Coordinates of C-alpha atoms in Angstrom, one line a residue:
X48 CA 68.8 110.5 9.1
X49 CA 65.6 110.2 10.9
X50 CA 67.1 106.8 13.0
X51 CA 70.1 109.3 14.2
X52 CA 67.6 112.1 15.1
X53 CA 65.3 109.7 16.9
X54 CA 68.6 108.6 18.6
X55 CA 70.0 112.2 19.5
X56 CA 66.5 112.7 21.7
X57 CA 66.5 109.5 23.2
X58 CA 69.6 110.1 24.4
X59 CA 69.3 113.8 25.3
X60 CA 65.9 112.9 27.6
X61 CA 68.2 109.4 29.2
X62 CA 70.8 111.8 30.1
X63 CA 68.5 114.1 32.3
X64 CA 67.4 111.6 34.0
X65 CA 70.7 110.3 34.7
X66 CA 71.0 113.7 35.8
X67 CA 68.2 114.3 38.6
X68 CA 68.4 110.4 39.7
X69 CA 72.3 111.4 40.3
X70 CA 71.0 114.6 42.4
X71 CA 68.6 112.4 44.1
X72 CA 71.4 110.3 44.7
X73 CA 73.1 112.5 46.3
X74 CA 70.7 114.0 48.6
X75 CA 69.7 110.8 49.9
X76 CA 73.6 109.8 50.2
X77 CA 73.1 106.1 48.9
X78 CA 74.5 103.8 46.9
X79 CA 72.5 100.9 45.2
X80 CA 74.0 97.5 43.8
X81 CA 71.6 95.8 41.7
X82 CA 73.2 91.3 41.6
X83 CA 72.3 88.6 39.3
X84 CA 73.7 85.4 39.4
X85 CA 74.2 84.2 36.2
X86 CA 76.3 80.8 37.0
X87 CA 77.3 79.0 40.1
X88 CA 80.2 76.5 40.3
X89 CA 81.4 75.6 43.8
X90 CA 82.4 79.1 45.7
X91 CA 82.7 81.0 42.3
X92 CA 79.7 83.3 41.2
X93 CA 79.6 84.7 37.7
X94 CA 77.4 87.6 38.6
X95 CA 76.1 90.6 36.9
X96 CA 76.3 93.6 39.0
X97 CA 74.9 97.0 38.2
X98 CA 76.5 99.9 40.7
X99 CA 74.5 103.4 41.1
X100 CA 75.7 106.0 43.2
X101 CA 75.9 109.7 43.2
X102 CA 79.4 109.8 40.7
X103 CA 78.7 107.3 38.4
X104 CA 75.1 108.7 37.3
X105 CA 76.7 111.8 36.8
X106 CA 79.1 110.4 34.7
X107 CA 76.2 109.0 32.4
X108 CA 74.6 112.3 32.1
X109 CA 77.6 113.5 31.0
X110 CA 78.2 110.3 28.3
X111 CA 75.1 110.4 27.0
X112 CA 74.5 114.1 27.0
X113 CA 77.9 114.3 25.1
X114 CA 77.1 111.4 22.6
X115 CA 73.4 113.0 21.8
X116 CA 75.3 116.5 20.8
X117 CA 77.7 114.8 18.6
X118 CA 75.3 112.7 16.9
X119 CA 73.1 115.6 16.1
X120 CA 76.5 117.0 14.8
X121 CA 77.0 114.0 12.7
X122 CA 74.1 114.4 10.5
X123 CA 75.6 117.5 9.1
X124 CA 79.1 116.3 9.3
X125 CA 79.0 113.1 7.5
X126 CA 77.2 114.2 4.5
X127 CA 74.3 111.6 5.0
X128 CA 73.2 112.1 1.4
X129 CA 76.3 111.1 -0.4
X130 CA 77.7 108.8 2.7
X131 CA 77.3 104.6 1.5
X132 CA 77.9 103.8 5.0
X133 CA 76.5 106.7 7.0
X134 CA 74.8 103.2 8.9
X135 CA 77.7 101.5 9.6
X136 CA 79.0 104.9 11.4
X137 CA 75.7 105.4 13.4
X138 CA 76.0 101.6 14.2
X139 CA 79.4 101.4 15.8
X140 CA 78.9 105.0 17.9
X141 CA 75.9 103.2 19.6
X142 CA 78.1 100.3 20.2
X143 CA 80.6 102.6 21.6
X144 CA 78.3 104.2 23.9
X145 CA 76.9 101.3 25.0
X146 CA 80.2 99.7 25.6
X147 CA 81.0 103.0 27.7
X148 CA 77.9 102.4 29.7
X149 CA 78.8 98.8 30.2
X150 CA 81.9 100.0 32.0
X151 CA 80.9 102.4 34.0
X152 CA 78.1 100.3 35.3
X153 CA 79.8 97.2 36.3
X154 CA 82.2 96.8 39.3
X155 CA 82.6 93.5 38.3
X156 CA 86.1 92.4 36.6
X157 CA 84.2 89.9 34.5
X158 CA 81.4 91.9 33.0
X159 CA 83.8 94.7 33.2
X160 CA 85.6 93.4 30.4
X161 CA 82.4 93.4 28.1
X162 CA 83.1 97.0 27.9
X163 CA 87.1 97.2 28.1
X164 CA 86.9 95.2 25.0
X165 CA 83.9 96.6 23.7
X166 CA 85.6 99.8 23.4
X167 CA 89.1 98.9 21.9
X168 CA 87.4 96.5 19.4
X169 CA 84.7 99.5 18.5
X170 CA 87.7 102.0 18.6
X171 CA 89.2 99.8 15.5
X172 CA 86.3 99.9 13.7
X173 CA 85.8 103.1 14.0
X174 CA 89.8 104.1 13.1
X175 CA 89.6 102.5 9.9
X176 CA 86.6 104.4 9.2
X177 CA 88.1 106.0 6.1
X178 CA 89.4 102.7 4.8
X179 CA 93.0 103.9 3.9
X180 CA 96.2 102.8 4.5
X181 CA 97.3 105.7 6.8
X182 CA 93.9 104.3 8.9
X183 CA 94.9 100.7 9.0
X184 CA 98.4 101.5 10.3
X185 CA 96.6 104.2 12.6
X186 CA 94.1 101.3 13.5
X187 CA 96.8 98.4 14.2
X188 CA 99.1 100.5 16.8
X189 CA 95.9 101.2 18.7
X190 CA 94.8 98.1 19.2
X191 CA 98.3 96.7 19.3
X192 CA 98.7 99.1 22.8
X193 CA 95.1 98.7 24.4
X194 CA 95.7 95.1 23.8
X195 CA 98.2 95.2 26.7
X196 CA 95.4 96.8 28.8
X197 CA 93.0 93.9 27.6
X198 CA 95.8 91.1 28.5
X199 CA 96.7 93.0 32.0
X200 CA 92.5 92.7 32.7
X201 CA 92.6 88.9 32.1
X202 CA 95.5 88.7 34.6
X203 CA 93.4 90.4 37.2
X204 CA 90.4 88.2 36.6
X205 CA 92.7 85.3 36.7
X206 CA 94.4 86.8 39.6
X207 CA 90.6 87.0 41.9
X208 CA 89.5 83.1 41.2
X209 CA 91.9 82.8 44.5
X210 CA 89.3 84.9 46.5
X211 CA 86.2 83.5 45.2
X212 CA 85.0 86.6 43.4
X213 CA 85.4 88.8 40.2
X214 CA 84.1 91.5 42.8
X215 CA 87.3 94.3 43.3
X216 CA 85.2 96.2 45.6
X217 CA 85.0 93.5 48.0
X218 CA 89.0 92.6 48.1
X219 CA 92.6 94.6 48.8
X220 CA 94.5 94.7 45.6
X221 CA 98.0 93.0 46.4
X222 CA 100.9 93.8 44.7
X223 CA 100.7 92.1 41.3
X224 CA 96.6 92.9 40.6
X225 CA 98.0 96.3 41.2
X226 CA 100.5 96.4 38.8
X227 CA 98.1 94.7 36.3
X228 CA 95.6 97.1 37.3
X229 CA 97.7 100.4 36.2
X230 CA 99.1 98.8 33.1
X231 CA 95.2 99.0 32.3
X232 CA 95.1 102.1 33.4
X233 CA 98.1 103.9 31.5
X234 CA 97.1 102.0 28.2
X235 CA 93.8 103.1 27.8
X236 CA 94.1 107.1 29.4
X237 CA 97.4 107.1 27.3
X238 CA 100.4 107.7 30.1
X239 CA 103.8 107.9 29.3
X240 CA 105.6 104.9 27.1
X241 CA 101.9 104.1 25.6
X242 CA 100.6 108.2 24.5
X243 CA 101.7 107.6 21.1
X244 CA 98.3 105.9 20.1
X245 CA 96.3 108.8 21.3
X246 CA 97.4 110.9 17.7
X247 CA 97.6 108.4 15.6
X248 CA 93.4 107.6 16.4
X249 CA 92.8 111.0 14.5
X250 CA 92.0 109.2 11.2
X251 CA 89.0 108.6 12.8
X252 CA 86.1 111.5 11.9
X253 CA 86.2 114.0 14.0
X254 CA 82.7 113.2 15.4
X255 CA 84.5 110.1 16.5
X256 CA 87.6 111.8 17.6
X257 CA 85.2 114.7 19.9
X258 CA 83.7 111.3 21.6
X259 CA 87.1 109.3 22.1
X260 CA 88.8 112.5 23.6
X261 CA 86.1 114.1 25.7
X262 CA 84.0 111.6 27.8
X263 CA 84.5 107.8 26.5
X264 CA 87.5 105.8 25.6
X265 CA 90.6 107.9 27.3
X266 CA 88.5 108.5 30.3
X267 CA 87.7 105.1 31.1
X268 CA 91.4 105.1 32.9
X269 CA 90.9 107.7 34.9
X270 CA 86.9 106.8 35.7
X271 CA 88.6 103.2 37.1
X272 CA 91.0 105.5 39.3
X273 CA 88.6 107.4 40.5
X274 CA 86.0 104.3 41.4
X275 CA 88.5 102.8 43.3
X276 CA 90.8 105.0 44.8
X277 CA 89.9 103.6 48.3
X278 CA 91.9 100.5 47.4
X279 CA 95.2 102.2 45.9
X280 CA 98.1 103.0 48.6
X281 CA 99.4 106.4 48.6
X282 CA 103.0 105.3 47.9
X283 CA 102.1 104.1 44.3
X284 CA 99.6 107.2 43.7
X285 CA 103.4 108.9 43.9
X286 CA 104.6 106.6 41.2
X287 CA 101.3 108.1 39.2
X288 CA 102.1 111.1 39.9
X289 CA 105.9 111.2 38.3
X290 CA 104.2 109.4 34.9
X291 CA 101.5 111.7 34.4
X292 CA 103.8 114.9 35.1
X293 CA 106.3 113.7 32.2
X294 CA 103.5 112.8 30.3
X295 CA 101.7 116.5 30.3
X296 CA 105.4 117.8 30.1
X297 CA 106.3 115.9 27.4
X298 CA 102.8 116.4 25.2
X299 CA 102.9 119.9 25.9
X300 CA 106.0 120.6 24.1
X301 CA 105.0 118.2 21.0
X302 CA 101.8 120.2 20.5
X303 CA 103.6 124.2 20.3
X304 CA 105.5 122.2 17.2
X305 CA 103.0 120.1 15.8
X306 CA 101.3 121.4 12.2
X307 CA 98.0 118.9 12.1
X308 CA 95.5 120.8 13.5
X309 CA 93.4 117.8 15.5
X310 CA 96.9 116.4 16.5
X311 CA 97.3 119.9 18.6
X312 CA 93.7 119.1 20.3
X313 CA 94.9 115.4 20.4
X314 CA 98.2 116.3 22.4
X315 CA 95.7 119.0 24.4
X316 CA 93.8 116.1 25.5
X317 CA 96.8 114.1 26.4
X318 CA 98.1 117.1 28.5
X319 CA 95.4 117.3 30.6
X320 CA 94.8 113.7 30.9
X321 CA 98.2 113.7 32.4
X322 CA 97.2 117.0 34.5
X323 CA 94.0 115.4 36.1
X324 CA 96.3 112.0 37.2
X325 CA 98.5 114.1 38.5
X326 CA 96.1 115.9 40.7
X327 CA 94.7 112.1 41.3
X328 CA 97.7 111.5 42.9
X329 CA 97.7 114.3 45.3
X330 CA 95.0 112.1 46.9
X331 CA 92.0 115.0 46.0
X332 CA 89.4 112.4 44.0
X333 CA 86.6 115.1 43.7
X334 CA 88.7 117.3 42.0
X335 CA 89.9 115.0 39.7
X336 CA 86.0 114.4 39.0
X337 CA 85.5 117.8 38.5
X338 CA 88.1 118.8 36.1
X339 CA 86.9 115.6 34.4
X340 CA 83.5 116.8 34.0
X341 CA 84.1 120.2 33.1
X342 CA 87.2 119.3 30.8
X343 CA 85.1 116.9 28.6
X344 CA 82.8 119.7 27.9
X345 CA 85.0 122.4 26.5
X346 CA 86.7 119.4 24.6
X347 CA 84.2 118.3 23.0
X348 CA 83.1 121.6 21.9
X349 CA 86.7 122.4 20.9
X350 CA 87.1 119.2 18.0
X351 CA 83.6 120.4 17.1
X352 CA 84.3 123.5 16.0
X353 CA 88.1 122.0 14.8
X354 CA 86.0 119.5 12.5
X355 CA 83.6 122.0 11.1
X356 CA 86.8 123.6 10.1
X357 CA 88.3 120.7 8.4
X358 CA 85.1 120.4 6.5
X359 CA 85.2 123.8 5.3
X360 CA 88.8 123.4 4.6
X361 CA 87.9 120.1 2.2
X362 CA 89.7 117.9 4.5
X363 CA 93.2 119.7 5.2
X364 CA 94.3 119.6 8.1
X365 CA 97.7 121.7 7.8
X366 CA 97.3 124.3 10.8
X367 CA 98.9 126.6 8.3
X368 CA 95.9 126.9 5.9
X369 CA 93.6 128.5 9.1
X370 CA 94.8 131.7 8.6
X371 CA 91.9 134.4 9.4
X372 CA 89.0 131.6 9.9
X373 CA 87.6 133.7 12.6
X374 CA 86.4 136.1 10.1
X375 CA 85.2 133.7 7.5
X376 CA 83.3 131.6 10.3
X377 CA 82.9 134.0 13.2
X378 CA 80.7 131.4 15.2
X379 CA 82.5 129.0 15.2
X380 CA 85.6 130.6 16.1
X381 CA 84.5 132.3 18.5
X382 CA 83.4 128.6 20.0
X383 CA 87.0 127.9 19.5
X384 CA 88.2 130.8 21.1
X385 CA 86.1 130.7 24.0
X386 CA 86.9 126.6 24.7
X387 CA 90.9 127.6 24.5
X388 CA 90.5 130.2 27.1
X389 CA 88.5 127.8 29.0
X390 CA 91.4 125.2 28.5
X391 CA 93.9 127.8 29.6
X392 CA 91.7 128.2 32.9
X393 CA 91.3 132.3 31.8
X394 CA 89.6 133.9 35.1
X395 CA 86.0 133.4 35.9
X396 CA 85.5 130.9 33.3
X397 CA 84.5 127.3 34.1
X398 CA 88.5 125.7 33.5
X399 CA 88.6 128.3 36.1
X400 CA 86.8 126.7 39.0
X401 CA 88.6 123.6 38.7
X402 CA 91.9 124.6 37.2
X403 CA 93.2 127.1 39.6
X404 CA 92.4 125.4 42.3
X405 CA 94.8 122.1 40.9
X406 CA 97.2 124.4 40.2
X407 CA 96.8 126.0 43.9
X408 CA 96.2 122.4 45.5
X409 CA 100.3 121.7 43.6
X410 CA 101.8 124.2 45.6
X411 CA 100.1 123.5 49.1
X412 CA 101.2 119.7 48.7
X413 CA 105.0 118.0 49.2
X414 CA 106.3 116.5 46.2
X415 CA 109.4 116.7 44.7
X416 CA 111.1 119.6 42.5
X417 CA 110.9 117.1 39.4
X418 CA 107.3 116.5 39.4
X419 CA 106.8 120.2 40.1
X420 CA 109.0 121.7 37.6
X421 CA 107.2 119.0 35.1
X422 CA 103.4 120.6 36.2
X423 CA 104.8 124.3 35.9
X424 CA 106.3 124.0 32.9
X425 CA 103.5 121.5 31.1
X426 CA 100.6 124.4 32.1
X427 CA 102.6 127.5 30.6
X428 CA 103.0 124.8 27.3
X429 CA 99.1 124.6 27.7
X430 CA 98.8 128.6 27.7
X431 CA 101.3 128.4 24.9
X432 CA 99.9 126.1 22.3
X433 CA 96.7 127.5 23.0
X434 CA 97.5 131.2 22.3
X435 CA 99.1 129.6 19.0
X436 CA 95.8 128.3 18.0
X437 CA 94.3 132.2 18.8
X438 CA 96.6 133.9 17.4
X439 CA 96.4 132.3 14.3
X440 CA 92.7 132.2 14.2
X441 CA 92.8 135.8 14.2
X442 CA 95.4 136.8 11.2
X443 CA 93.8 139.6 9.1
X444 CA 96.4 137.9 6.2
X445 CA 93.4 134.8 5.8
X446 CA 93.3 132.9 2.7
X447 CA 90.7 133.0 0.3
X448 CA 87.5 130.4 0.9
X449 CA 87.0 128.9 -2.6
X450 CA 83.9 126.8 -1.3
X451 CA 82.1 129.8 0.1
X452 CA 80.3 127.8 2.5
X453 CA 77.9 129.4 4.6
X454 CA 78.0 127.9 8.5
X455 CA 76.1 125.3 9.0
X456 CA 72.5 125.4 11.5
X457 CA 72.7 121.6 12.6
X458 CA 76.8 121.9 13.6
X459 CA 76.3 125.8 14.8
X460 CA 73.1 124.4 17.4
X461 CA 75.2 121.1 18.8
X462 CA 78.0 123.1 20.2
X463 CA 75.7 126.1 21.0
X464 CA 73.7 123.8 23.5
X465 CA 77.3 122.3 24.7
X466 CA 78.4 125.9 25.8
X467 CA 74.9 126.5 27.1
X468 CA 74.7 123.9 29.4
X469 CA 79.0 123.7 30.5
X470 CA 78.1 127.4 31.6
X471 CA 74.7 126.3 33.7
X472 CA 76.1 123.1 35.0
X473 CA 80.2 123.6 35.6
X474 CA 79.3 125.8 38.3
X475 CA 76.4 123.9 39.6
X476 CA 78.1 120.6 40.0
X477 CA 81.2 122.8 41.7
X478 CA 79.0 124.5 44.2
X479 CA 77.2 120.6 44.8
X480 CA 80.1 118.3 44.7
X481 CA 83.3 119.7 45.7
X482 CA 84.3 119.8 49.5
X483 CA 85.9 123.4 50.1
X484 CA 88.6 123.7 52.2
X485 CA 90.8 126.5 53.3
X486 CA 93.5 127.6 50.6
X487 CA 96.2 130.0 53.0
X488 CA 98.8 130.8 50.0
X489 CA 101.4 133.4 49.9
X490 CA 100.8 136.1 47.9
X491 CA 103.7 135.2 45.4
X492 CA 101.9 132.0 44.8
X493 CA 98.8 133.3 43.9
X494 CA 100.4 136.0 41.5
X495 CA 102.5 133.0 40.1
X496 CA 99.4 131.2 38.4
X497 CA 98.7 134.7 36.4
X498 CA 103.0 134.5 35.5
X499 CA 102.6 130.9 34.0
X500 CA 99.8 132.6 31.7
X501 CA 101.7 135.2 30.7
X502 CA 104.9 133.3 30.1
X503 CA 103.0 130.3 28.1
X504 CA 102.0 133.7 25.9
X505 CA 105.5 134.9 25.6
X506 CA 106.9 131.3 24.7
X507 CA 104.5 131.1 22.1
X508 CA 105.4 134.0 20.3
X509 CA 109.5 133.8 21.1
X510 CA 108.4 130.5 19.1
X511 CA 107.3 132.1 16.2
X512 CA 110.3 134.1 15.2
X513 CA 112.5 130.9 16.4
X514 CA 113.9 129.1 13.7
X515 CA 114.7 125.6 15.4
X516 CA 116.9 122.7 13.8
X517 CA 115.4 120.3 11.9
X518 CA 116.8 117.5 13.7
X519 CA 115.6 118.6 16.9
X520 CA 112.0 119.6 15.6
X521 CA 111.9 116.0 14.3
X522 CA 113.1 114.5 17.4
X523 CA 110.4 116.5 19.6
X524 CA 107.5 115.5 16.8
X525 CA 108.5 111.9 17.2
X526 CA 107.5 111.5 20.6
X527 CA 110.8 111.4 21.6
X528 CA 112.1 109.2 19.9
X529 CA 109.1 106.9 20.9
X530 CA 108.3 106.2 16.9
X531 CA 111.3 104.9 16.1
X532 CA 111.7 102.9 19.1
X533 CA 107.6 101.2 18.3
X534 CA 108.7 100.8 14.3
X535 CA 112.4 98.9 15.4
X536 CA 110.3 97.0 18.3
X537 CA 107.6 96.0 15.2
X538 CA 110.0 95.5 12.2
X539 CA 112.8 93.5 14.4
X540 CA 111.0 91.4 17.1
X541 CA 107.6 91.0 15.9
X542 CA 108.8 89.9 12.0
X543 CA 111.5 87.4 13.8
X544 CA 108.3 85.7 15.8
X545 CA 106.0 85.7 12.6
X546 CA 109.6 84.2 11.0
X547 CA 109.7 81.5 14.1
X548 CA 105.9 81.1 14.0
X549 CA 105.7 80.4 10.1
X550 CA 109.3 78.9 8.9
X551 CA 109.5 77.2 12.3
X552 CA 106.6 76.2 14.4
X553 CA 104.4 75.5 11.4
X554 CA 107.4 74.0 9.0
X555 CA 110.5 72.2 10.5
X556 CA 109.4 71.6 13.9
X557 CA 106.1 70.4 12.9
X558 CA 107.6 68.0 10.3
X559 CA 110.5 66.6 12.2
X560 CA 108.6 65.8 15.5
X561 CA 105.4 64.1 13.4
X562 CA 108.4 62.1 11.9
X563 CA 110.1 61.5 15.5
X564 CA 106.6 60.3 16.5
X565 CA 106.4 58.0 13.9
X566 CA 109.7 56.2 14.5
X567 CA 108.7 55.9 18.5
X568 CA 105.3 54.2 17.1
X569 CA 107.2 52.0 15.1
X570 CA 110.1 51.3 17.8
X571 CA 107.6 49.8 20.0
X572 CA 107.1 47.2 18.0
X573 CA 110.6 46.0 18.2
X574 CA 112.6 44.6 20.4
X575 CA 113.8 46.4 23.9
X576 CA 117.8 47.2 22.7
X577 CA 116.2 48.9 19.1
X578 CA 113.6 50.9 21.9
X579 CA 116.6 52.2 23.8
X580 CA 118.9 53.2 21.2
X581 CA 115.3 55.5 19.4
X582 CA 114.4 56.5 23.1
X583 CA 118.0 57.9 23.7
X584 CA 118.1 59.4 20.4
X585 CA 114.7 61.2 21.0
X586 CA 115.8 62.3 24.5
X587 CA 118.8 63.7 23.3
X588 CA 117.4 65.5 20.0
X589 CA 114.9 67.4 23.1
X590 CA 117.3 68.3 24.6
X591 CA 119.6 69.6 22.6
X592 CA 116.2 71.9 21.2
X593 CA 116.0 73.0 24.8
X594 CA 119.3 74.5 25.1
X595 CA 119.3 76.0 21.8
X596 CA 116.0 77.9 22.6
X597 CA 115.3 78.2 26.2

């Protein structure tokens, strides 16, 4: 216990210094690239490079500031005194941070990959946490998907040996780092065709889950957009745009129907990843940043006060059993409360700054009615899911606590200092980092944000007295039918390669071409007619393999 409290100040004083050397930065307007060259063969240099400007210091105070919170909340969480491996959990989250910090540190492709790995490898470890079977198969379709990402990274570094340089700052992307580059992308922010990971990584603890989902793993996407936007033509950035439309569109509607209540915060999280890509798209980077940094606050705050909850609860997470918790736990669900609102980018509150303005920035830019209509209707699914949570939250018909437990100080004071500071800082870093501009709406366009609030309310409670079919409930909860189509992709083509690998490769092949080598050994020992005729033989039986298989 004392190693993680030693740990939460460390990283509470690193993150303020990350956080005036980022204000220095920017006052100064300068950007610092620290090289060491590690190897040298001919024109290739494996180099360590360390980047430090204005956004990626401010991206490390928020990282570490984040991490230091939810550690502090661990040592209540985890029940230190009764937890065997209480060290194995404290190892791997300082792993995972430094991973993270390897990431954001390094333009370089090469030591990039440090921490792309370092973070799905970590992210495993940390899944299977529990040590279930529900975690393994939780575990396995994670890394299964960010292994794509990892495979896609090797392409690209494979792909810049032709320039001479692992460096992606110095070089265009062409078309096929490109592609490589947003198959990274998508896999680790969880985009459309690859989001169905992003619920299934709730067997983690929720410590765990508050780190993934506000600042770390599903940001590191968005973080790579963002760093370099300057090399990504505008006519992909539309391509972005349609995926991360249908992708908040499509997570929106799963989480008003969804009864796990940290998959709801899970889908949340994948709505508004797919909200700040969009907005990425629309070619405004600082306002991606912003909702980025204000969004990962009130997230992280929001699984907080959804894991103390679980705790109470003895581990159930079925949204039905949180009847009335706002009067059993009035702190913390007023916490809740307050980072839903902030979430549904209620007036004057920090969602607000950066929120309204996306939302204003969608109806001043062209795009077409598709990607529109998908943005419209994912943010009145936002207000509606979220007034689900409220609503519930505040039933007077709440179910007796058998536990009685009393709130706890250490859990209580982590996301106490979390709200204190997202208050301070949101509009701090607004004021300090975004570049105003001139918004000249139509009045029906600024009354329309306040109608997608009130018809995300309405939706949700049309939804409670709605008795849906089964069928389609299932089909919505299933991603779409994006379950099914993962377990026929595993149990089909993946058992028929094992089948090649094991009852093939490893059996028949293996045997009959040892033997074929043997008989050409032997061959040449005899005379040239009894070579021919074994030769022959051998060339047809290739070839005849060739055209069965290829």
């Amino acid at each position: 216990m004392m190693n993680m409290f030693i740990s939460t100040i460390i990283l509470f004083i690193l993150s303020m210094i990350f956080f005036f050397n980022s204000m220095f930065m920017l006052l100064i307007n300068k950007m610092y690239i620290f090289e060491w060259l590690i190897f040298n063969f001919n024109s290739m240099k494996m180099n360590f490079i360390l980047m430090f400007n204005f956004k990626l210091l401010m991206f490390l105070f928020l990282v570490t500031l984040i991490s230091s919170m939810i550690l502090m909340y661990s040592m209540s969480y985890m029940d230190l005194s009764n937890n065997f491996f209480i060290y194995r959990f404290y190892y791997l989250m300082l792993l995972f941070l430094l991973s993270m910090i390897f990431l954001i540190l390094s333009p370089n492709m090469l030591t990039l990959l440090l921490g792309w790995d370092g973070l799905g490898l970590i992210s495993y470890c940390l899944i299977i946490y529990y040590q279930k079977i529900q975690s393994f198969n939780s575990g396995m379709l994670t890394v299964i998907l960010n292994r794509l990402g990892d495979a896609s990274l090797l392409m690209i570094i494979s792909f810049l040996t032709m320039f001479g340089s692992w460096n992606l700052f110095f070089y265009n992307m062409n078309f096929y780092i490109l592609i490589m580059f947003f198959m990274m992308v998508f896999t680790k922010s969880a985009q459309l065709m690859f989001m169905i990971w992003l619920p299934a990584a709730m067997m983690a603890p929720t410590p765990v889950s508050s780190l993934v989902h506000s600042s770390t793993l599903v940001t590191a996407g968005i973080y790579l957009l963002i760093n370099y936007d300057m090399m990504i033509n505008l006519k992909y950035k539309m391509m972005i745009l349609v995926i991360s439309s249908l992708t908040m569109l499509m997570s929106g509607i799963m989480a008003n129907f969804e009864m796990d209540f940290k998959k709801i915060i899970a889908l949340s999280t994948l709505s508004q990843l797919g909200f700040m890509m969009s907005i990425y798209s629309l070619e405004m980077t600082d306002l991606t940043f912003l909702h980025l940094f204000i969004h990962a606050f009130f997230k992280s705050m929001m699984f907080m006060c959804t894991g103390s909850f679980i705790h109470y609860m003895i581990g159930s997470q079925n949204f039905r059993f949180y009847s009335g918790m706002y009067y059993l736990y009035p702190i913390k669900g007023f916490l809740l409360m307050f980072s839903l609102l902030m979430l549904c980018g209620f007036p004057f509150l920090v969602g607000f700054y950066s929120k309204d303005l996306i939302i204003e920035y969608y109806f001043l830019n062209k795009m077409s009615i598709f990607s529109i209509m998908n943005l419209i209707l994912g943010t009145i699914f936002t207000v509606s899911y979220s007034f689900r949570i409220m609503s519930l939250l505040l039933k007077m018909n709440y179910m007796i606590n058998l536990m009685n437990l009393k709130e706890d100080f250490i859990m209580s004071m982590s996301m106490m200092i979390i709200l204190l500071i997202m208050l301070m800082l949101s509009k701090f870093v607004y004021n300090f980092f975004f570049i105003h501009k001139n918004i000249n709406l139509m009045i029906i366009y600024k009354y329309f944000v306040f109608k997608m609030m009130f018809m995300g309310i309405m939706f949700s409670l049309i939804m409670k007295n709605m008795n849906l079919m089964k069928k389609i409930i299932l089909f919505i909860k299933s991603f779409f039918m994006m379950e099914f189509m993962y377990k026929f992709f595993i149990n089909n083509l993946m058992m028929k390669l094992i089948y090649y690998e094991f009852y093939f490769e490893k059996g028949l092949l293996e045997k009959m071409t040892g033997k074929m080598m043997n008989f050409m050994n032997n061959m040449m020992m005899t005379n040239f007619k009894m070579k021919f005729f074994y030769l022959l033989l051998i060339y047809i039986y290739f070839m005849i393999f060739f055209l069965m298989f290829f």
